[in-house]
PDB file of C-alpha atoms and ligand atoms in Angstrom:
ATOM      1  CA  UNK A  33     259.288 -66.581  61.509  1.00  0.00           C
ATOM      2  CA  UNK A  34     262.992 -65.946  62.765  1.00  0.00           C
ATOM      3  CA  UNK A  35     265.872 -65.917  60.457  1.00  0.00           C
ATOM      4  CA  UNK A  36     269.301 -65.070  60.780  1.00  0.00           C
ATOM      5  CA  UNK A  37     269.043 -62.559  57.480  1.00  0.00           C
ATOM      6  CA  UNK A  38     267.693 -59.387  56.843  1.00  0.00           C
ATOM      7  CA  UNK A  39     264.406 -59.072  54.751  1.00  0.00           C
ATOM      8  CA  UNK A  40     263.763 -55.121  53.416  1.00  0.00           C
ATOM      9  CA  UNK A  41     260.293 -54.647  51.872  1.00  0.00           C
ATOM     10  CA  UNK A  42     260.508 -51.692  49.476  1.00  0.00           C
ATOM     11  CA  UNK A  43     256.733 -50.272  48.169  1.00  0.00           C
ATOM     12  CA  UNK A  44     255.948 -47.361  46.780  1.00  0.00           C
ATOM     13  CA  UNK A  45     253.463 -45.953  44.149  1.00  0.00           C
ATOM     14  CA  UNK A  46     254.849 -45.422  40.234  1.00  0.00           C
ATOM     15  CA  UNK A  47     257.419 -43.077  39.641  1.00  0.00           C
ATOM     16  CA  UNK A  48     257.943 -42.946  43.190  1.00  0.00           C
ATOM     17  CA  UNK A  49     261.564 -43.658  42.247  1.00  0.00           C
ATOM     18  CA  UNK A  50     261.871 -47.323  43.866  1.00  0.00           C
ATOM     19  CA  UNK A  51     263.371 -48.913  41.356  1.00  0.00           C
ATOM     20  CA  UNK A  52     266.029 -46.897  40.884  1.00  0.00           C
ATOM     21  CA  UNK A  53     266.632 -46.732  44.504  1.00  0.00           C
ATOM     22  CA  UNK A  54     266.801 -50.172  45.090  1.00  0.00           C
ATOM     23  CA  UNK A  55     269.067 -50.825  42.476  1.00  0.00           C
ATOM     24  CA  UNK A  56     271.587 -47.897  43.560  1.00  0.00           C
ATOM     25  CA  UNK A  57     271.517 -49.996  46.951  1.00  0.00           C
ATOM     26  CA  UNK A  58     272.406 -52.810  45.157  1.00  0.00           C
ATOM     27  CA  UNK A  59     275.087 -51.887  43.644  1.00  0.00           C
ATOM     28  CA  UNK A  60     276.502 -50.419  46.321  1.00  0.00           C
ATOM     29  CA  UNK A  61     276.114 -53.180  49.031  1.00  0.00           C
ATOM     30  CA  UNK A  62     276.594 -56.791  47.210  1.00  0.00           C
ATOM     31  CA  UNK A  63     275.344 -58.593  50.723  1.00  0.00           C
ATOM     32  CA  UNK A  64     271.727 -57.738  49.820  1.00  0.00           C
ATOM     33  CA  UNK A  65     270.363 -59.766  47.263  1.00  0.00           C
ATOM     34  CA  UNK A  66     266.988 -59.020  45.077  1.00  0.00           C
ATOM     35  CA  UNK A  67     264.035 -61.693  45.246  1.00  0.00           C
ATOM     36  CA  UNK A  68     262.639 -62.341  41.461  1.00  0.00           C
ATOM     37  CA  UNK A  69     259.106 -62.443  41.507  1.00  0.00           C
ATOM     38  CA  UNK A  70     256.335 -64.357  39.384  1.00  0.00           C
ATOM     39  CA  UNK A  71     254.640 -62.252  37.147  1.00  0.00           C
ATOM     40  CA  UNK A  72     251.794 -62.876  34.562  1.00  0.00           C
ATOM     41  CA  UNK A  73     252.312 -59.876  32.377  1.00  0.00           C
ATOM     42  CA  UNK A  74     254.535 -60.078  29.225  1.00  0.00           C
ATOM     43  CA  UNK A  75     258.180 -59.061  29.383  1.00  0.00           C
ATOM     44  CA  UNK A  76     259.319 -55.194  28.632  1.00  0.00           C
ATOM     45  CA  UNK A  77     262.012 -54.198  26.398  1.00  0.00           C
ATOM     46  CA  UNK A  78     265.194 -55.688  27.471  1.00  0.00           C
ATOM     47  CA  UNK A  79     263.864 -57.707  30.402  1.00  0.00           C
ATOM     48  CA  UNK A  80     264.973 -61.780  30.313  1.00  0.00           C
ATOM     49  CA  UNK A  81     262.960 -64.379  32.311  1.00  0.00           C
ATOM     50  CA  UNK A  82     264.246 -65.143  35.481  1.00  0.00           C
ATOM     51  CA  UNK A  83     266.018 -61.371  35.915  1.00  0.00           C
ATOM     52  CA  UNK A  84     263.771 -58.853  36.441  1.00  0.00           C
ATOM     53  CA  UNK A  85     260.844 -60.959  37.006  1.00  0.00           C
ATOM     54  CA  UNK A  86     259.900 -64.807  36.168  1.00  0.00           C
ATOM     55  CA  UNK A  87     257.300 -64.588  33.323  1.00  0.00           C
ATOM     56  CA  UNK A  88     254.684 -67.231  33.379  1.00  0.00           C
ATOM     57  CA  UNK A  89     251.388 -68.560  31.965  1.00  0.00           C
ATOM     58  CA  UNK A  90     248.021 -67.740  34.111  1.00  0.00           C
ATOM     59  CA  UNK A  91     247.582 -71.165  34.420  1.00  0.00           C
ATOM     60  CA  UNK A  92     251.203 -71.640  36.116  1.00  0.00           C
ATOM     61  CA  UNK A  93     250.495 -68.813  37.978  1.00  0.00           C
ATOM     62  CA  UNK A  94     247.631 -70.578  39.487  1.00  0.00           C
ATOM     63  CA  UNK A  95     248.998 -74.069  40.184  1.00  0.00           C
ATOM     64  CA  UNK A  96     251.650 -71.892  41.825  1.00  0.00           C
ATOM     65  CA  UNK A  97     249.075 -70.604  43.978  1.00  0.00           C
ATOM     66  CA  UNK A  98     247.888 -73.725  44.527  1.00  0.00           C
ATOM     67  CA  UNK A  99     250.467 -75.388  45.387  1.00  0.00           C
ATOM     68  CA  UNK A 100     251.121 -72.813  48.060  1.00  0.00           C
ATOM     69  CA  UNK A 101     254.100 -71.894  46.245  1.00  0.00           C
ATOM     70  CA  UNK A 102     254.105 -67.995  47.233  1.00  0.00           C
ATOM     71  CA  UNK A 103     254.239 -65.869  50.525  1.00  0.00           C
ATOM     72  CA  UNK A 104     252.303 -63.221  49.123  1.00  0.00           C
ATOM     73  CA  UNK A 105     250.648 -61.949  45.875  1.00  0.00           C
ATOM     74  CA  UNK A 106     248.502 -59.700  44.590  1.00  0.00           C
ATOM     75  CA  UNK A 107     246.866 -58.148  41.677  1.00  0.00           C
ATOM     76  CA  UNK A 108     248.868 -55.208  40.235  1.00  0.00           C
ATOM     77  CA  UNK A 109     247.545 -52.615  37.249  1.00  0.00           C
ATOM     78  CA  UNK A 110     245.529 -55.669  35.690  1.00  0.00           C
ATOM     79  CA  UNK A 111     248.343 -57.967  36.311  1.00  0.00           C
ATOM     80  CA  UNK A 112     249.263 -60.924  38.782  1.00  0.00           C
ATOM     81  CA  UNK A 113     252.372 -60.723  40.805  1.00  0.00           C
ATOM     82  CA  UNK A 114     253.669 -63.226  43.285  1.00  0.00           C
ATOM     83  CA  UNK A 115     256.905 -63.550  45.872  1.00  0.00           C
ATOM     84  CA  UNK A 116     257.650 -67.055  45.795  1.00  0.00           C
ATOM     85  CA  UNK A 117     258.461 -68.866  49.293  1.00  0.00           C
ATOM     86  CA  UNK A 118     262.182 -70.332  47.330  1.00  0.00           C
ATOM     87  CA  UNK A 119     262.713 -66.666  46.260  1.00  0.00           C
ATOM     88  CA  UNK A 120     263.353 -65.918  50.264  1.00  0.00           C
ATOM     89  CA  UNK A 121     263.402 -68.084  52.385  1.00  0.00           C
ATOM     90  CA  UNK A 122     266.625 -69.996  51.547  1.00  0.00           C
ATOM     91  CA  UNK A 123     269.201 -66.775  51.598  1.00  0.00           C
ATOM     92  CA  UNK A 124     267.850 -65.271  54.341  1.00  0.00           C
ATOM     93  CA  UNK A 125     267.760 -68.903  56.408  1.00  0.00           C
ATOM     94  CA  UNK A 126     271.475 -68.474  55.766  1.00  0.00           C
ATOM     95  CA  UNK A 127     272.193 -65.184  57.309  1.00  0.00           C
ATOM     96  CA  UNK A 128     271.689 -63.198  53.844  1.00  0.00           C
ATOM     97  CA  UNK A 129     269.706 -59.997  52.881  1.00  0.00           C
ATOM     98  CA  UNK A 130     267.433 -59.648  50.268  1.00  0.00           C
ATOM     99  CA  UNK A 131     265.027 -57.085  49.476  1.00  0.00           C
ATOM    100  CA  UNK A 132     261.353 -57.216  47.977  1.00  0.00           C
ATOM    101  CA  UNK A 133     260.521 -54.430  45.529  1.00  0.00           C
ATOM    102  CA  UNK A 134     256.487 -54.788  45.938  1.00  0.00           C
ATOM    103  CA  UNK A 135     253.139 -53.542  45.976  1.00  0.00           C
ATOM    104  CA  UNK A 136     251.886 -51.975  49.386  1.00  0.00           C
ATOM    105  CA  UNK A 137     249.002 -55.022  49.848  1.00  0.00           C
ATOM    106  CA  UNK A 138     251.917 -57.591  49.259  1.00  0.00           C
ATOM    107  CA  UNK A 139     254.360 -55.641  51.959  1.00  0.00           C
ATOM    108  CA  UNK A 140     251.788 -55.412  54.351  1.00  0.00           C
ATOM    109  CA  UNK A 141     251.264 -59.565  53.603  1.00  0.00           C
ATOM    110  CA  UNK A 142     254.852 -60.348  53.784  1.00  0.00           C
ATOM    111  CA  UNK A 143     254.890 -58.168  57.273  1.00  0.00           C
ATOM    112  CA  UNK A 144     252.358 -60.798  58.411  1.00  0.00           C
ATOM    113  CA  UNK A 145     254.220 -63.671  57.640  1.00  0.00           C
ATOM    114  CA  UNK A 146     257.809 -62.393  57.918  1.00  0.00           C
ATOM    115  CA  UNK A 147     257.278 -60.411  61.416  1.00  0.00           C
ATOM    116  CA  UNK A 148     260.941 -59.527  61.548  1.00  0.00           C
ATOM    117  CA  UNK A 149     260.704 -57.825  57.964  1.00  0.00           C
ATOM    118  CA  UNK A 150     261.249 -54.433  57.844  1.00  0.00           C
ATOM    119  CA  UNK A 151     259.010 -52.157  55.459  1.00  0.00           C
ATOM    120  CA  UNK A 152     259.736 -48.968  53.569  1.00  0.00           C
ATOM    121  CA  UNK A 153     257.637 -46.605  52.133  1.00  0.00           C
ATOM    122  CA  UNK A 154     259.081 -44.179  49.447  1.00  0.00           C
ATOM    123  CA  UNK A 155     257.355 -41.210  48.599  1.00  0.00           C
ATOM    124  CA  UNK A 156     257.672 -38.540  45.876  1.00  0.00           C
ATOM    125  CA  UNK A 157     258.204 -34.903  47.302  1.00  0.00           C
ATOM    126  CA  UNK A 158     254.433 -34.063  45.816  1.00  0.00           C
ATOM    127  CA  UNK A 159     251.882 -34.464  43.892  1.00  0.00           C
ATOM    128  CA  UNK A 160     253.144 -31.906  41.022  1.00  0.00           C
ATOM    129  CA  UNK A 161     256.267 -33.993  40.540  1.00  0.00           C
ATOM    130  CA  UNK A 162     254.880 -37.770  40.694  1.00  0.00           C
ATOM    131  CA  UNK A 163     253.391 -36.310  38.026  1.00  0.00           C
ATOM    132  CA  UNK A 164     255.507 -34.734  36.180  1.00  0.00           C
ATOM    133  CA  UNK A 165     258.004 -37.636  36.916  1.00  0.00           C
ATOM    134  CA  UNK A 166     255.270 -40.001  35.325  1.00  0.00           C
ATOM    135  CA  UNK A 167     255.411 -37.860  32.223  1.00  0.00           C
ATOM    136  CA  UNK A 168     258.527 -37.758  31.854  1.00  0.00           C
ATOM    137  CA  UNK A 169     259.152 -41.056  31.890  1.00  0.00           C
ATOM    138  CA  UNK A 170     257.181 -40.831  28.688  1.00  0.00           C
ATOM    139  CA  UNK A 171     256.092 -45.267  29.061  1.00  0.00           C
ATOM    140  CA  UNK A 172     252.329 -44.392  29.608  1.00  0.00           C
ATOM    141  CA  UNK A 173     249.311 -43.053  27.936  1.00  0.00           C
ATOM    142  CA  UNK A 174     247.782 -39.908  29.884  1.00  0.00           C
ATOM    143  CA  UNK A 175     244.918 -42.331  30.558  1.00  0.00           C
ATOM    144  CA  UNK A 176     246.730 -44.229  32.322  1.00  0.00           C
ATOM    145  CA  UNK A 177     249.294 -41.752  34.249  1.00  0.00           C
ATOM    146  CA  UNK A 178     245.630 -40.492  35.418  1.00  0.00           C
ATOM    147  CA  UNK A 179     245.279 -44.336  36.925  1.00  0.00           C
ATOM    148  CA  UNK A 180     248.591 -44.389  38.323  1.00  0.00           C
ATOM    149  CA  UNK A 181     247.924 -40.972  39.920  1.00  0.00           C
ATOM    150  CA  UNK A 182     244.390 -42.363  41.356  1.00  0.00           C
ATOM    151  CA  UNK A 183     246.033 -45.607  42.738  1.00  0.00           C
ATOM    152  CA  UNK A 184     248.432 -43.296  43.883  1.00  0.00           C
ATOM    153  CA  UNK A 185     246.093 -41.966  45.985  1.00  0.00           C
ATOM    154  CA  UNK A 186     244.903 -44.814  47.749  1.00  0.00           C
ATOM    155  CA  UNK A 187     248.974 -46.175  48.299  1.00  0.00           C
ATOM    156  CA  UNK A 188     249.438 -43.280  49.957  1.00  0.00           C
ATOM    157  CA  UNK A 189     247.006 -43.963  52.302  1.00  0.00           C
ATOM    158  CA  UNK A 190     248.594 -46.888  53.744  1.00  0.00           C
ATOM    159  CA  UNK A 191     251.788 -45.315  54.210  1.00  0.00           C
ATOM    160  CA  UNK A 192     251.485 -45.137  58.079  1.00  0.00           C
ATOM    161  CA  UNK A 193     251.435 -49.133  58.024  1.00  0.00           C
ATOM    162  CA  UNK A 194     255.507 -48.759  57.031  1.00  0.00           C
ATOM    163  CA  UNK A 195     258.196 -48.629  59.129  1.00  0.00           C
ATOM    164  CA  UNK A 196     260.070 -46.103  57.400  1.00  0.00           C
ATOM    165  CA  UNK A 197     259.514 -43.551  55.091  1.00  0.00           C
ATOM    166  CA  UNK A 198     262.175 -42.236  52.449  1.00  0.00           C
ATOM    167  CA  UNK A 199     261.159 -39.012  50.540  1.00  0.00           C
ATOM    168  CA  UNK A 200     262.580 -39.327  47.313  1.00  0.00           C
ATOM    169  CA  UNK A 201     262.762 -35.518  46.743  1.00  0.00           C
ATOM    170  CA  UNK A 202     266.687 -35.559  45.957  1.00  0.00           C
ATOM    171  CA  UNK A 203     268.320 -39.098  44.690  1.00  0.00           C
ATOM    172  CA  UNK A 204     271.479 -38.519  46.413  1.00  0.00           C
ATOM    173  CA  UNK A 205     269.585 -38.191  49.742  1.00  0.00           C
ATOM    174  CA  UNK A 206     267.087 -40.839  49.363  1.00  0.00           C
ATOM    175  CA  UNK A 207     269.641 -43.329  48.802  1.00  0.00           C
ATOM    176  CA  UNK A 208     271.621 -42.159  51.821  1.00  0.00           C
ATOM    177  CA  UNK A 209     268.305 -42.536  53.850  1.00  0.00           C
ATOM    178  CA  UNK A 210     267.911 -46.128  52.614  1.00  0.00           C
ATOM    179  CA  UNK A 211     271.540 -47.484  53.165  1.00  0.00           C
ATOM    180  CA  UNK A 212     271.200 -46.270  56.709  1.00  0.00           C
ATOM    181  CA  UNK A 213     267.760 -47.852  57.682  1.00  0.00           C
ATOM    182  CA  UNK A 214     270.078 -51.378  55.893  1.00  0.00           C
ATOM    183  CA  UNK A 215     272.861 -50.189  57.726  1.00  0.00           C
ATOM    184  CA  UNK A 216     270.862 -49.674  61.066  1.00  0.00           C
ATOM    185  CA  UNK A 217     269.256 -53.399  61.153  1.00  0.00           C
ATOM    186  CA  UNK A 218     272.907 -54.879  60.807  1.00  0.00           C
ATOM    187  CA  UNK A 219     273.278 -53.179  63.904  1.00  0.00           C
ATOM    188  CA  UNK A 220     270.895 -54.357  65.873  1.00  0.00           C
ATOM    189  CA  UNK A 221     271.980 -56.661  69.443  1.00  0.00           C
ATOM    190  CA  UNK A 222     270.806 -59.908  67.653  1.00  0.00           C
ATOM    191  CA  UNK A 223     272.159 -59.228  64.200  1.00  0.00           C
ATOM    192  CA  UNK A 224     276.006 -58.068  65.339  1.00  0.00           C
ATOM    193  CA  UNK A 225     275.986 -61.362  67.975  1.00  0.00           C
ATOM    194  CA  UNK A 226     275.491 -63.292  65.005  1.00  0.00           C
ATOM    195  CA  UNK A 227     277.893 -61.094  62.865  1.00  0.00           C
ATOM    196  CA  UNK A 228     280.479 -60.893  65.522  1.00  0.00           C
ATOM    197  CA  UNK A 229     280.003 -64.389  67.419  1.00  0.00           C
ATOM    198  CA  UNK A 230     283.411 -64.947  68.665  1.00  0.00           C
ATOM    199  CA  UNK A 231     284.003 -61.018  69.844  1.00  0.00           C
ATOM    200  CA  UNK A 232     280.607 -61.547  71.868  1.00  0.00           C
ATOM    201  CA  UNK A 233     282.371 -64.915  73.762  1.00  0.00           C
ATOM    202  CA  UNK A 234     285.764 -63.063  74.055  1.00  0.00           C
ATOM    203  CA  UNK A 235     283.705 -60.527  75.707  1.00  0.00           C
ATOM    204  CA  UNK A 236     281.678 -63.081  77.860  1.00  0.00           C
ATOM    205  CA  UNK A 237     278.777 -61.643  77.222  1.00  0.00           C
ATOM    206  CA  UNK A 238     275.771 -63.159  76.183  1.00  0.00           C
TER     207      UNK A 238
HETATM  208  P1  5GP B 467     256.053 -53.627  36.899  1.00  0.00           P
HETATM  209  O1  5GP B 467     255.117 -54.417  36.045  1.00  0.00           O
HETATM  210  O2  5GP B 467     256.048 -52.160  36.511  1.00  0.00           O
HETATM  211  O3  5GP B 467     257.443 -54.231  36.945  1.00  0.00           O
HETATM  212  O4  5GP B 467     255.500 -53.681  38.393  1.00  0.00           O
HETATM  213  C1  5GP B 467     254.237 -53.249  38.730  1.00  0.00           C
HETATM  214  C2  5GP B 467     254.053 -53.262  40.220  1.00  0.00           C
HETATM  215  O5  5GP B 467     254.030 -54.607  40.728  1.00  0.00           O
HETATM  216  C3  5GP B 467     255.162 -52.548  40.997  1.00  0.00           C
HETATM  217  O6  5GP B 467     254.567 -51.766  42.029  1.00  0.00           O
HETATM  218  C4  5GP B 467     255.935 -53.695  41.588  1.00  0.00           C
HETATM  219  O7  5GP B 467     256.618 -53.316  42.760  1.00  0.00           O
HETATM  220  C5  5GP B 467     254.823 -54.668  41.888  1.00  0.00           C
HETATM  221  N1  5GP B 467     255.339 -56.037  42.103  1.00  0.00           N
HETATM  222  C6  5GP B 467     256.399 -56.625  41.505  1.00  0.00           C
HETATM  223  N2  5GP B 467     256.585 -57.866  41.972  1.00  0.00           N
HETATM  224  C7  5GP B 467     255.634 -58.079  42.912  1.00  0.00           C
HETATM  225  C8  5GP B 467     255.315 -59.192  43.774  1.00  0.00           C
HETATM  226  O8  5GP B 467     255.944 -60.239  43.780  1.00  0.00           O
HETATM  227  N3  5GP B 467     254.254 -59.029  44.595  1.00  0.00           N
HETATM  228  C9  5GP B 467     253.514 -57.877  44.638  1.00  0.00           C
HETATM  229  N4  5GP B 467     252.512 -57.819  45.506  1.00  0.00           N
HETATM  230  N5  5GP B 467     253.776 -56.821  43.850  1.00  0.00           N
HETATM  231  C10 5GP B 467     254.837 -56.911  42.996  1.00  0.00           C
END
């Protein structure tokens, strides 16, 4: 599918840093716009339905499903998430950018789908600090930091399907990397005749 926005697929394994990333990028570039998934897992802390995530039912999440209502989902830590088709397709059918902060499996789906979509891997510096970032963070059981750090193991190994890789070894850095891939796309021939229509015809160039 061909649209005239930009769609940025950001996966990475926990305490990778990809949350924090993407919403530095946020904040710092208002034309790129997050998609709010479906989830079946109970709100956090401060989180509100319809922010971070739209919280529904298992049975809503499968009439959703059935109802062919999402591009991609996938089962996450014992959970169901889902990117709904509404979530995307509109902004970016209207020349807007939104980014997708997902699991690897529904990345690589959305790459199937949306075959202009460009995917980023992040990846801690090593194993010693995903680790010690997972601690520190101080939300999980050593249990299951041991879980994270196995399904770690098998994220990483899909890496290679990305287009880019960030290393998220120094924040500053990492969030430099990621506005220029963003910056980069806008860039492209197609994207700037869009942008820049009437220079291209001053120029009478096609
Ligand atoms: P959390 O419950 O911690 O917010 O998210 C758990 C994992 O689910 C994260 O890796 C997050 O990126 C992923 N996730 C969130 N939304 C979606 C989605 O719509 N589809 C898929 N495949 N994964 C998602």
């Amino acid at each position: 599918m061909d649209y005239p926005g930009n769609l940025f697929v950001v996966a990475a394994p926990s305490g990778a840093g990809k949350s924090s990333l993407v919403k530095a990028l946020m904040e710092l570039d208002s034309h790129i716009q997050p998609s709010v998934s479906h989830t079946t897992r109970a709100p956090r802390g401060q989180e509100k339905h319809g922010r971070e995530y739209f919280f529904v039912s298992a049975p809503e999440f499968d009439a959703m499903v059935k109802a062919n209502a999402f591009v991609e989902w996938a089962h996450v830590h014992g959970h169901r998430y889902g990117t709904s088709k509404k979530a995307i397709e509109e902004r970016i059918a209207q020349g807007g950018d939104v980014v997708l902060e997902i699991d690897y499996q529904g990345a690589l789906q959305i790459k199937k789908v949306f075959t202009n979509a460009i995917s980023i891997f992040i990846l801690p510096p090593s194993w010693e600090e995903l680790r010690s970032r997972l601690e520190r963070r101080g939300e999980d059981s050593p249990e299951v930091i041991e879980l994270r750090l196995k399904n770690a193991a098998i994220e990483l190994a899909q890496a290679h399907l990305f287009d880019f890789v960030i290393i998220n070894e120094l924040f500053e850095r990492a969030i430099f990397d990621l506005k220029a891939i963003v910056h980069a796309q806008r860039l492209k021939y197609a994207a700037q005749r869009r942008a820049r229509a009437d220079t291209f015809k001053a120029l009478n160039i096609p």
